[in-house]
Coordinates of C-alpha atoms in Angstrom, one line a residue:
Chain A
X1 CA 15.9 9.8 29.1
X2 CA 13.7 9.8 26.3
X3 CA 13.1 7.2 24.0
X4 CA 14.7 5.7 21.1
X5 CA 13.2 5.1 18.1
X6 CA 13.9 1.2 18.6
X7 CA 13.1 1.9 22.5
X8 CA 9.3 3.4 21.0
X9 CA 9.3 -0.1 19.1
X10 CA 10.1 -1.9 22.3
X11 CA 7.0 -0.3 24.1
X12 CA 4.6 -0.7 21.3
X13 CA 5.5 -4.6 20.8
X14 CA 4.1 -5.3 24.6
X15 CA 1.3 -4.2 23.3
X16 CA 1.0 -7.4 20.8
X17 CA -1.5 -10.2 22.1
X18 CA -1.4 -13.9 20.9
X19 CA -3.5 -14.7 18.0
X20 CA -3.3 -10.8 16.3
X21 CA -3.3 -10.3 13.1
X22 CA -0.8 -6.9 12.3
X23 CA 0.1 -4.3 9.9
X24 CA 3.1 -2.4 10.8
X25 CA 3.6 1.0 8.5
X26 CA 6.9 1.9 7.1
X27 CA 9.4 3.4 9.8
X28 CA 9.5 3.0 13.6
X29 CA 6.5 0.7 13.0
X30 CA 8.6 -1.8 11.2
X31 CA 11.0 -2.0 13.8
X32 CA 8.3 -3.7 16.4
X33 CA 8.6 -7.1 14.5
X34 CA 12.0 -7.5 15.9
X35 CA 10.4 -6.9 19.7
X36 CA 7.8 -9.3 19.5
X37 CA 7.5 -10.9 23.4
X38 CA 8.1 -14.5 23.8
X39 CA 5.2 -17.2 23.9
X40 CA 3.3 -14.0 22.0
X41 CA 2.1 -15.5 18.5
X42 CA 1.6 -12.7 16.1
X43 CA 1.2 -12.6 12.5
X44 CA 2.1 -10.2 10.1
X45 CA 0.5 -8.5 7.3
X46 CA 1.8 -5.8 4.3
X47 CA -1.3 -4.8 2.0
X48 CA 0.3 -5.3 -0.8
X49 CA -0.7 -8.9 -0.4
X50 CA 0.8 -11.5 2.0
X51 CA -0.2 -12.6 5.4
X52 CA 2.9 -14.3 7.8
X53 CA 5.7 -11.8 6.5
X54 CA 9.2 -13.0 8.0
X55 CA 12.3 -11.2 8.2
X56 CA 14.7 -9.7 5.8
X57 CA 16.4 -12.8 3.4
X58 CA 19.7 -13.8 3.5
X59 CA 22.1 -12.2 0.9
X60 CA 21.7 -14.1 -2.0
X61 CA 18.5 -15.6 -1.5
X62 CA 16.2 -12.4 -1.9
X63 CA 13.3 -13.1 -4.3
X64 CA 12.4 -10.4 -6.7
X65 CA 8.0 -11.8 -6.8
X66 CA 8.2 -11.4 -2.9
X67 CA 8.4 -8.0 -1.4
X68 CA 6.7 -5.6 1.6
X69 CA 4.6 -2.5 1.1
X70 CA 7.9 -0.8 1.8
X71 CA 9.1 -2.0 -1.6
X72 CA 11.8 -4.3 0.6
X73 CA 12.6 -8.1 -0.2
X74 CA 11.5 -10.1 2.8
X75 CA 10.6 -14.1 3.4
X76 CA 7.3 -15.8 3.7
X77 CA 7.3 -17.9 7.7
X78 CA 5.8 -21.3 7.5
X79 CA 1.6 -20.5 7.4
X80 CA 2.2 -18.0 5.4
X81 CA -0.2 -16.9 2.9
X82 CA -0.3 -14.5 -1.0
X83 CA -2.9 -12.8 -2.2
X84 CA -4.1 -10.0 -4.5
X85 CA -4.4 -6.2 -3.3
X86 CA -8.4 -6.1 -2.7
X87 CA -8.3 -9.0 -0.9
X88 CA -5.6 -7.8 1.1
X89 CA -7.6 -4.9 1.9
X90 CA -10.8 -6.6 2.4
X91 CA -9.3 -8.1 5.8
X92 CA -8.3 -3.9 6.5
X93 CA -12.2 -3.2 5.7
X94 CA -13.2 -5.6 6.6
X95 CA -11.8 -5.5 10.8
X96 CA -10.0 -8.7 10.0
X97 CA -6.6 -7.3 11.3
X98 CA -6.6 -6.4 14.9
X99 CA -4.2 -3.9 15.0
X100 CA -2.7 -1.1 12.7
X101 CA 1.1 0.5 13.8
X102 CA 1.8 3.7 12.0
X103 CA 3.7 6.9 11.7
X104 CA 2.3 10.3 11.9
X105 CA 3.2 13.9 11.8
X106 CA 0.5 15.3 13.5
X107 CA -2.4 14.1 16.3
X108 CA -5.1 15.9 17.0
X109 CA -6.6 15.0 20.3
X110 CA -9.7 14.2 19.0
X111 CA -7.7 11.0 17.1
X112 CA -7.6 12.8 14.0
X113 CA -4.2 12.2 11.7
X114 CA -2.2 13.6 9.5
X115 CA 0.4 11.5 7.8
X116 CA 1.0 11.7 4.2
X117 CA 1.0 15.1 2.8
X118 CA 2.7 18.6 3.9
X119 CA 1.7 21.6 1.4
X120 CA 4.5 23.3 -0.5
X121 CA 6.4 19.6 -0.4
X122 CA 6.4 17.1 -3.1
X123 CA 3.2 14.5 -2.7
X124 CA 4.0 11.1 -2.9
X125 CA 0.6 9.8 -2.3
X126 CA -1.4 8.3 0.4
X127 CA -0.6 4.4 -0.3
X128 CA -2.8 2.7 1.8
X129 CA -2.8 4.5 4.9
X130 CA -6.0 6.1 4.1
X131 CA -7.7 2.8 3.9
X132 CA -5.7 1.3 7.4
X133 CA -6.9 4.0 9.8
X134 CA -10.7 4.5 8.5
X135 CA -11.2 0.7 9.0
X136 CA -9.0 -0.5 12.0
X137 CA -10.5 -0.8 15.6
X138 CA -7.1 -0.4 17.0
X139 CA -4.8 1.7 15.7
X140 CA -1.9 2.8 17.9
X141 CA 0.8 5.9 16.3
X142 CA 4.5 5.6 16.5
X143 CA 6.1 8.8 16.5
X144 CA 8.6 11.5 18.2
X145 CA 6.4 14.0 20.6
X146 CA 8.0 17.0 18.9
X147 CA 9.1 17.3 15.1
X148 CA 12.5 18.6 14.1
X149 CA 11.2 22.3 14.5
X150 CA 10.7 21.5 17.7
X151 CA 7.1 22.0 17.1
X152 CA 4.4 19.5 18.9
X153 CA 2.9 16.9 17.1
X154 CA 0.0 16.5 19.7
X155 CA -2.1 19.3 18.3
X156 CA -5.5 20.8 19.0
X157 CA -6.3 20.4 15.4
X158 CA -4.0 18.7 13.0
X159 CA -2.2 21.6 10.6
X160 CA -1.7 19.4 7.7
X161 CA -3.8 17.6 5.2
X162 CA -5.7 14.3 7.5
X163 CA -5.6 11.1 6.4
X164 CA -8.4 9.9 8.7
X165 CA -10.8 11.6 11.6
X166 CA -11.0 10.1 15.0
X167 CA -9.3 7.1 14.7
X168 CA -6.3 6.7 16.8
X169 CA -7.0 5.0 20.1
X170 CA -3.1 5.6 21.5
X171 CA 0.6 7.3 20.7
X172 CA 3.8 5.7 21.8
X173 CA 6.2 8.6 21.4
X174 CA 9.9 9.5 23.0
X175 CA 8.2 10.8 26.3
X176 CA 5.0 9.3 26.8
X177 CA 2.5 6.8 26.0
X178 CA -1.2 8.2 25.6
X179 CA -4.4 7.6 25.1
X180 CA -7.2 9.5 23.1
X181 CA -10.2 10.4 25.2
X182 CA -13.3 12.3 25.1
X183 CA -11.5 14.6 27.0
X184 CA -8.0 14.9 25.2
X185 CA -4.8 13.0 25.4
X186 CA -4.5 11.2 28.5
X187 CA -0.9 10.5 30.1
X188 CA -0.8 6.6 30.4
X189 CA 3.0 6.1 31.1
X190 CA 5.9 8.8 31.2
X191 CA 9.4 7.3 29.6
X192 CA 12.3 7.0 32.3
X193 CA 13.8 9.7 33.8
X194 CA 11.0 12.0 32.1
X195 CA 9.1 15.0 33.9
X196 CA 5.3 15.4 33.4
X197 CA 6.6 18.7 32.8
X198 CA 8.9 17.7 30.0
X199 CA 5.4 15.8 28.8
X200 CA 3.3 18.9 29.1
X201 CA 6.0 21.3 27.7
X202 CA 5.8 19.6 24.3
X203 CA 2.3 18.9 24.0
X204 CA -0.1 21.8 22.3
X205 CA -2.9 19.7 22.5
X206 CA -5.2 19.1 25.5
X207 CA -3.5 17.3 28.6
X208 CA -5.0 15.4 31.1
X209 CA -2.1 14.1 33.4
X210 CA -3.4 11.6 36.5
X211 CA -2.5 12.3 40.0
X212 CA 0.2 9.2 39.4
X213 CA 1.4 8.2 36.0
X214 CA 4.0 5.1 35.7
X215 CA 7.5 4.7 33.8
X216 CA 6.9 2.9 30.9
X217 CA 8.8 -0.5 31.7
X218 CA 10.9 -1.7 28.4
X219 CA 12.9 -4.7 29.5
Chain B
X1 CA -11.2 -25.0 -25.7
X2 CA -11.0 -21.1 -26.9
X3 CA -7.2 -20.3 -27.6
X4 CA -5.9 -17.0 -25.9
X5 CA -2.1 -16.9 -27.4
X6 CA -0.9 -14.8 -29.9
X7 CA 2.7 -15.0 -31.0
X8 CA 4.0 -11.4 -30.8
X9 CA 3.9 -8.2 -28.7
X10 CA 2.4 -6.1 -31.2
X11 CA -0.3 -8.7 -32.2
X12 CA -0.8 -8.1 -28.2
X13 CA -1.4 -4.9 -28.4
X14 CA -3.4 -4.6 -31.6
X15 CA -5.9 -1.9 -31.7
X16 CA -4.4 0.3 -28.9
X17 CA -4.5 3.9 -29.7
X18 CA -2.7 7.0 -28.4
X19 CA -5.7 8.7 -25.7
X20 CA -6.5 6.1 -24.4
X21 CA -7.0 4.2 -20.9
X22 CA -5.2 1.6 -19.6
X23 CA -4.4 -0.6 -16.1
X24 CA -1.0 -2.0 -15.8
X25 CA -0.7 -4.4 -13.2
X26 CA 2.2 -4.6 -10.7
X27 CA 3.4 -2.8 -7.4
X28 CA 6.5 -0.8 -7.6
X29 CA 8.6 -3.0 -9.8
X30 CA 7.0 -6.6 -8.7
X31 CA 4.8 -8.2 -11.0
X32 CA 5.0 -5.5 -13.6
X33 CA 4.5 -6.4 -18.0
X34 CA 7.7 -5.6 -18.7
X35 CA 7.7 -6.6 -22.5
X36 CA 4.2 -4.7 -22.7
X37 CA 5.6 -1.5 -20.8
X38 CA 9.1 -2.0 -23.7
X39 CA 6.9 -2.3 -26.6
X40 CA 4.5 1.1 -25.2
X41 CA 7.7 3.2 -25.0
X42 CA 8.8 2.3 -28.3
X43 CA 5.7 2.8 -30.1
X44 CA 4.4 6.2 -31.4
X45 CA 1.3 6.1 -29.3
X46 CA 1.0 8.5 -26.5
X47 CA -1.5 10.7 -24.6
X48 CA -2.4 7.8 -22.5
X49 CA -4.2 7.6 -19.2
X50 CA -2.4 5.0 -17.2
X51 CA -4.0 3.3 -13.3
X52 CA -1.7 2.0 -11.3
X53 CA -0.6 1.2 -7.9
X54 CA 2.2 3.3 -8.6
X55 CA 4.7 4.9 -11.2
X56 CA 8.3 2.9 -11.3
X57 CA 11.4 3.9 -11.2
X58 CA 13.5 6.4 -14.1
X59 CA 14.6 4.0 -16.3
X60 CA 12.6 0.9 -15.4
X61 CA 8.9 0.1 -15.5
X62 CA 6.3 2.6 -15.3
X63 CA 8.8 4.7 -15.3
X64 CA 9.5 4.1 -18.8
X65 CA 6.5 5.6 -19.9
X66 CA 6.9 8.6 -18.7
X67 CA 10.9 8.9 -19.7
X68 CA 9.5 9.1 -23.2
X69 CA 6.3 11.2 -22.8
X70 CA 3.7 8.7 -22.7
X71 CA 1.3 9.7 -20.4
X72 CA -1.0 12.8 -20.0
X73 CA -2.7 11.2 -16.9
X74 CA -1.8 9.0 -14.0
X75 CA -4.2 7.1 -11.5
X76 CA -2.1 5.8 -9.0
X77 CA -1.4 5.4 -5.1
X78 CA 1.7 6.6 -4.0
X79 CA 4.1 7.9 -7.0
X80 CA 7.2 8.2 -4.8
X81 CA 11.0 6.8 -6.3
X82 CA 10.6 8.7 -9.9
X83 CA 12.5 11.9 -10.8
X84 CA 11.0 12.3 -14.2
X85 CA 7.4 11.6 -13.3
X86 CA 8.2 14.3 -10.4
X87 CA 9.3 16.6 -12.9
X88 CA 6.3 16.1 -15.3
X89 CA 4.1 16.5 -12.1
X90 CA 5.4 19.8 -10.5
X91 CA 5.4 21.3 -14.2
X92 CA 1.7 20.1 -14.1
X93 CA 2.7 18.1 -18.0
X94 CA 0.6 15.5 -16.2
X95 CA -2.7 15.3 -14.4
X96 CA -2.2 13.2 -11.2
X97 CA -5.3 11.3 -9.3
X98 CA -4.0 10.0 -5.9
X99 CA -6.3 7.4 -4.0
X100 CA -5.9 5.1 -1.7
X101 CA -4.4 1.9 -2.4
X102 CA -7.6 0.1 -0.8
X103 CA -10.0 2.0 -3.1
X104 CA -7.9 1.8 -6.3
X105 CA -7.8 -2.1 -6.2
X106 CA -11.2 -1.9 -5.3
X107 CA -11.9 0.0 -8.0
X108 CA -10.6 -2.4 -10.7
X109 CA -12.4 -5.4 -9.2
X110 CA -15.3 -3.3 -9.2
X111 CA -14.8 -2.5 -13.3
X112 CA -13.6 -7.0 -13.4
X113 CA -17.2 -7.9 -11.7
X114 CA -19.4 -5.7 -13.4
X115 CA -20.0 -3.8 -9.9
X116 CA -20.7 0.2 -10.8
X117 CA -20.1 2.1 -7.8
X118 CA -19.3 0.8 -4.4
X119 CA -19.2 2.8 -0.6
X120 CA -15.8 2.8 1.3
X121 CA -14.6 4.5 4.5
X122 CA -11.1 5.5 3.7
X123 CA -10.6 9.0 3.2
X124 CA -13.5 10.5 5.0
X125 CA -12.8 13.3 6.4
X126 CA -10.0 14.3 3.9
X127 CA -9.5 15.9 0.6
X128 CA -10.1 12.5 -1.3
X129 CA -13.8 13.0 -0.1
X130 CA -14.0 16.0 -1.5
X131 CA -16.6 15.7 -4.8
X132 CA -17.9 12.3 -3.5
X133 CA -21.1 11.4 -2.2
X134 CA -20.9 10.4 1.9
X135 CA -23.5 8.2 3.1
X136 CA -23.7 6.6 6.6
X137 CA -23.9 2.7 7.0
X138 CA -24.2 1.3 10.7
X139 CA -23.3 5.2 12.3
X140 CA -20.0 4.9 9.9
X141 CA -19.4 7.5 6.9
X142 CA -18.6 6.1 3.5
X143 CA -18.0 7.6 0.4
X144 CA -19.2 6.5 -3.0
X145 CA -16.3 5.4 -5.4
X146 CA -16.8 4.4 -8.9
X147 CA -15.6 1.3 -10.9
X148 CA -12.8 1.9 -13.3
X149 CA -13.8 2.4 -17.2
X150 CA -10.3 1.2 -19.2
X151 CA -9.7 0.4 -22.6
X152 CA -6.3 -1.7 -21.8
X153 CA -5.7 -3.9 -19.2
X154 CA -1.9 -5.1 -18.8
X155 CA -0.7 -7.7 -16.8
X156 CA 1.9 -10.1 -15.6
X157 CA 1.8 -13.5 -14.4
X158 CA 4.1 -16.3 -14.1
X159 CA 2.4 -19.2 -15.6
X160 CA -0.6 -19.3 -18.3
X161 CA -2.0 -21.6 -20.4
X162 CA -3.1 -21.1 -23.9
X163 CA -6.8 -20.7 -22.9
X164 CA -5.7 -17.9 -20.6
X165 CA -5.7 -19.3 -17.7
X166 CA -3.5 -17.5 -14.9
X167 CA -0.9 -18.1 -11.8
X168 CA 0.9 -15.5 -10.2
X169 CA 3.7 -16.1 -7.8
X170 CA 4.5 -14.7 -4.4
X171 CA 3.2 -11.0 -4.0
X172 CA 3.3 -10.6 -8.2
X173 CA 0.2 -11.1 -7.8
X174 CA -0.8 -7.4 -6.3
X175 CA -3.0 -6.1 -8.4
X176 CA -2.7 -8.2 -11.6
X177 CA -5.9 -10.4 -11.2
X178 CA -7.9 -7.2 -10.1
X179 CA -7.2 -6.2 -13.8
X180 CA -7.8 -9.1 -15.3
X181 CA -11.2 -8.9 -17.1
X182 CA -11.5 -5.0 -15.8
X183 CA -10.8 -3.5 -19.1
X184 CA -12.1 -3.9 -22.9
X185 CA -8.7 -5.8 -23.9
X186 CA -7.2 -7.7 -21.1
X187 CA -3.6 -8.5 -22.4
X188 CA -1.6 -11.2 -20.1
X189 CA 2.1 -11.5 -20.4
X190 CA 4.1 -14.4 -18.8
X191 CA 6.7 -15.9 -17.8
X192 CA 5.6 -19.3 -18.7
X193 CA 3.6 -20.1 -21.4
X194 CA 2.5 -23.7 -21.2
X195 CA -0.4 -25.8 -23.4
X196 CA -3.6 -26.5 -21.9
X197 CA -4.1 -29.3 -19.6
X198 CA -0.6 -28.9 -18.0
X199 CA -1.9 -26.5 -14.9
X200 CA -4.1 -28.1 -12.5
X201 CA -7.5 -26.6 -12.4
X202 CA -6.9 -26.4 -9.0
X203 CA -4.3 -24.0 -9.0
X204 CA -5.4 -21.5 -11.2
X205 CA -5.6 -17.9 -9.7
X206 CA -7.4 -16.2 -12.6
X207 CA -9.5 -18.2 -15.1
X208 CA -9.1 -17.6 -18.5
X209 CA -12.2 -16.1 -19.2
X210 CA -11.0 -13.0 -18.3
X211 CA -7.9 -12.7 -20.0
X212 CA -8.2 -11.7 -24.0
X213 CA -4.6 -12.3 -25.3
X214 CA -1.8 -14.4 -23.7
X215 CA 2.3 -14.7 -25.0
X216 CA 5.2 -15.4 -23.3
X217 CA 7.5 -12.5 -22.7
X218 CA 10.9 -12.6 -22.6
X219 CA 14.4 -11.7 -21.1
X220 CA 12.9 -10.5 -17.6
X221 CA 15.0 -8.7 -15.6
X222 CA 12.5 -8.6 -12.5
X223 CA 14.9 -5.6 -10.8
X224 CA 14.8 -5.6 -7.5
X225 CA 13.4 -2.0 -6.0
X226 CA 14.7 -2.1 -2.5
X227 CA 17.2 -5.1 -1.8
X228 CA 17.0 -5.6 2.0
X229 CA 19.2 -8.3 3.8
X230 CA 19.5 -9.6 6.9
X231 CA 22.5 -8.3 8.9
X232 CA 24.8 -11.5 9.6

């Protein structure tokens, strides 16, 4: 079975070590927060300026000075911290954050990605994904292998406008999770009850699948 | 003690003129001028080149502005959630400059600290880069950005004092204090208008020095652009 979007979450969120500092981008990324491992002490960051972002409020206590990047109400944790937009992205520039989670709609297996624009479709701009993947060390892409089409989003080359070069380091998608090497995308883990075939089928980049490649394990 | 407060909006806004460039603090609908942005779309001015994070909603913010026609160019991040401004964009009414959130704030605190130009990785590589000069530092490409020049800059806190002196709450604060001091004319609206010596030195965000002209705006409606609750 392939992954679910929350199942793609599930898998990304083991890969969360005590004492990182994380932004999660808007979609499946959001969803790791609500995997986070036990004993594992994260903290959370959304560039538009706070560091220690909790959960969604309760109805009725949502705070109108205290939203996410997303544009969503949320609630400081205790430690948590506010500050303006350039400091904010002086801890992105400035490797401060230890990992970035994002969404993409194409990979190129040389790390390159494209995530914010498709030509003939209305722009809505970049926000600060630009800025995330040409200054984090790790950045690891949540996405579906395949788009609606049915078309791979492990590409050769990236079709669409990038947002950075060479800067993904892994993908967490519905079948797989990979690695970018010199070499192309390298099969880390297949999702249960995948084939490599299945794996290979959807990906138009360059393969390399090991002699033995695991089952991801999501409990 | 030099006195920032004026009484009124439009002694706030005093020697504004259509053309020309302004920052308006804020992100999305958080920590946006609202009696600033009012008084803007009621005025006759227009032709205005406005930076921000991003462009409001139809009838609320940022938005405002462009509902009545204000604006000839936009500087701004990501201009999602706005029908009109969409409208004005496809039918090219508007010129649009997208960059990255990172650079843009970097940008105005370049303009606020007197800091011309400045090298930055993000958006190497892309279309942002086209134009710009690329220089490597430490076997990493940058490319040269250039500090805002603004006329305007308009922002929201939630307590001042009469000298100017800021404190923003929560993430209000965005790009407000970036603006602060970043323009010719750095107007400071707020919730809380209180005399000097009643905020503690300690706990000012933005010293006054970099705000012009201070008031106390009224009946804020602080809307809400995404409501998100906890499921229970």
């Amino acid at each position: 079975m392939a992954l679910t979007k929350n199942q793609i979450a599930k898998r990304i969120a083991q890969e969360l070590k005590s004492g990182d500092y994380v932004n999660l981008g808007i979609g499946i990324p959001t969803l790791v927060a609500n995997y986070v491992p036990e004993g594992i002490e994260v903290e959370f960051q959304s560039e538009n300026g706070i560091l220690g972002m909790g959960p969604f409020p309760k109805a009725g206590e949502e705070d109108p000075d205290l939203i996410n990047a997303g544009k969503q109400t949320i609630t400081p944790l205790p430690g948590a911290s506010y500050f303006d937009t350039a400091l904010s992205f002086g801890m992105i520039r400035g490797k401060h954050i230890d990992l970035t989670v994002l969404g993409a709609m194409e990979v190129s297996d040389q790390g390159d990605i494209a995530n914010w624009k498709i030509p003939g479709k209305l722009v809505k701009g970049m926000g600060g994904a630009m800025d995330l993947v040409a200054s984090s060390e790790n950045i690891i892409v949540a996405m579906m292998h395949t788009n609606p089409k049915g078309e791979s989003k492990l590409r050769s080359a990236c079709s669409l406008p990038l947002t950075g070069v060479r800067c993904v380091k892994r993908i967490v998608t519905n079948l797989a999770v990979l690695d970018i090497t010199s070499d192309g995308f390298l099969v880390k883990e297949k999702a249960p009850a995948t084939e490599i075939s299945q794996i290979v089928k959807a990906t138009e980049g360059s393969l390399i699948v090991p002699d033995y490649v695991p089952v991801m394990k999501l409990d | 003690m030099i006195r920032k407060k004026v009484d009124t909006v439009a002694e706030a806004l005093e020697g504004i003129q259509s053309g020309m460039t302004l920052m308006l603090g804020g992100f999305g609908l958080c920590g946006i001028p609202e009696n600033l942005i009012k008084a803007l779309a009621a005025s006759s001015y227009k032709n205005f080149c406005c930076i921000s994070a991003n462009v409001g909603v139809d009838d609320f913010g940022l938005g405002l502005l462009f509902g009545t026609q204000k604006v000839k160019k936009m500087i701004g991040s990501y201009v999602g959630e706005n029908q009109e401004f969409e409208r004005q964009m496809l039918s090219a009414e508007i010129e649009v400059i997208l960059t990255p959130m990172g650079t843009l704030a970097e940008k105005c605190r370049a303009a606020q600290m007197g800091i011309p130009a400045f090298y930055t990785p993000a958006g190497y590589g892309t279309e942002v880069a086209q134009t710009k000069e690329i220089r490597e530092f430490n076997g990493k490409n940058h490319l040269l950005e250039t500090a805002f020049a603004s006329d305007f800059s308009l922002v929201k806190a939630w307590k001042g004092d009469e000298a100017g002196n800021l404190i923003f709450k929560g993430t209000a604060r965005n790009f407000n204090p970036l603006m602060c001091g970043a323009s010719k004319i750095t107007v400071a609206e707020v919730e809380e208008l209180v005399p000097v010596g009643s905020l503690d030195p300690n706990q000012i965000h933005t010293p006054g020095i970099f705000v012009d002209r201070i008031f106390q705006g009224d009946h804020y409606e602080k809307r809400i652009e995404r409501r998100t609750v906890q499921n229970t």
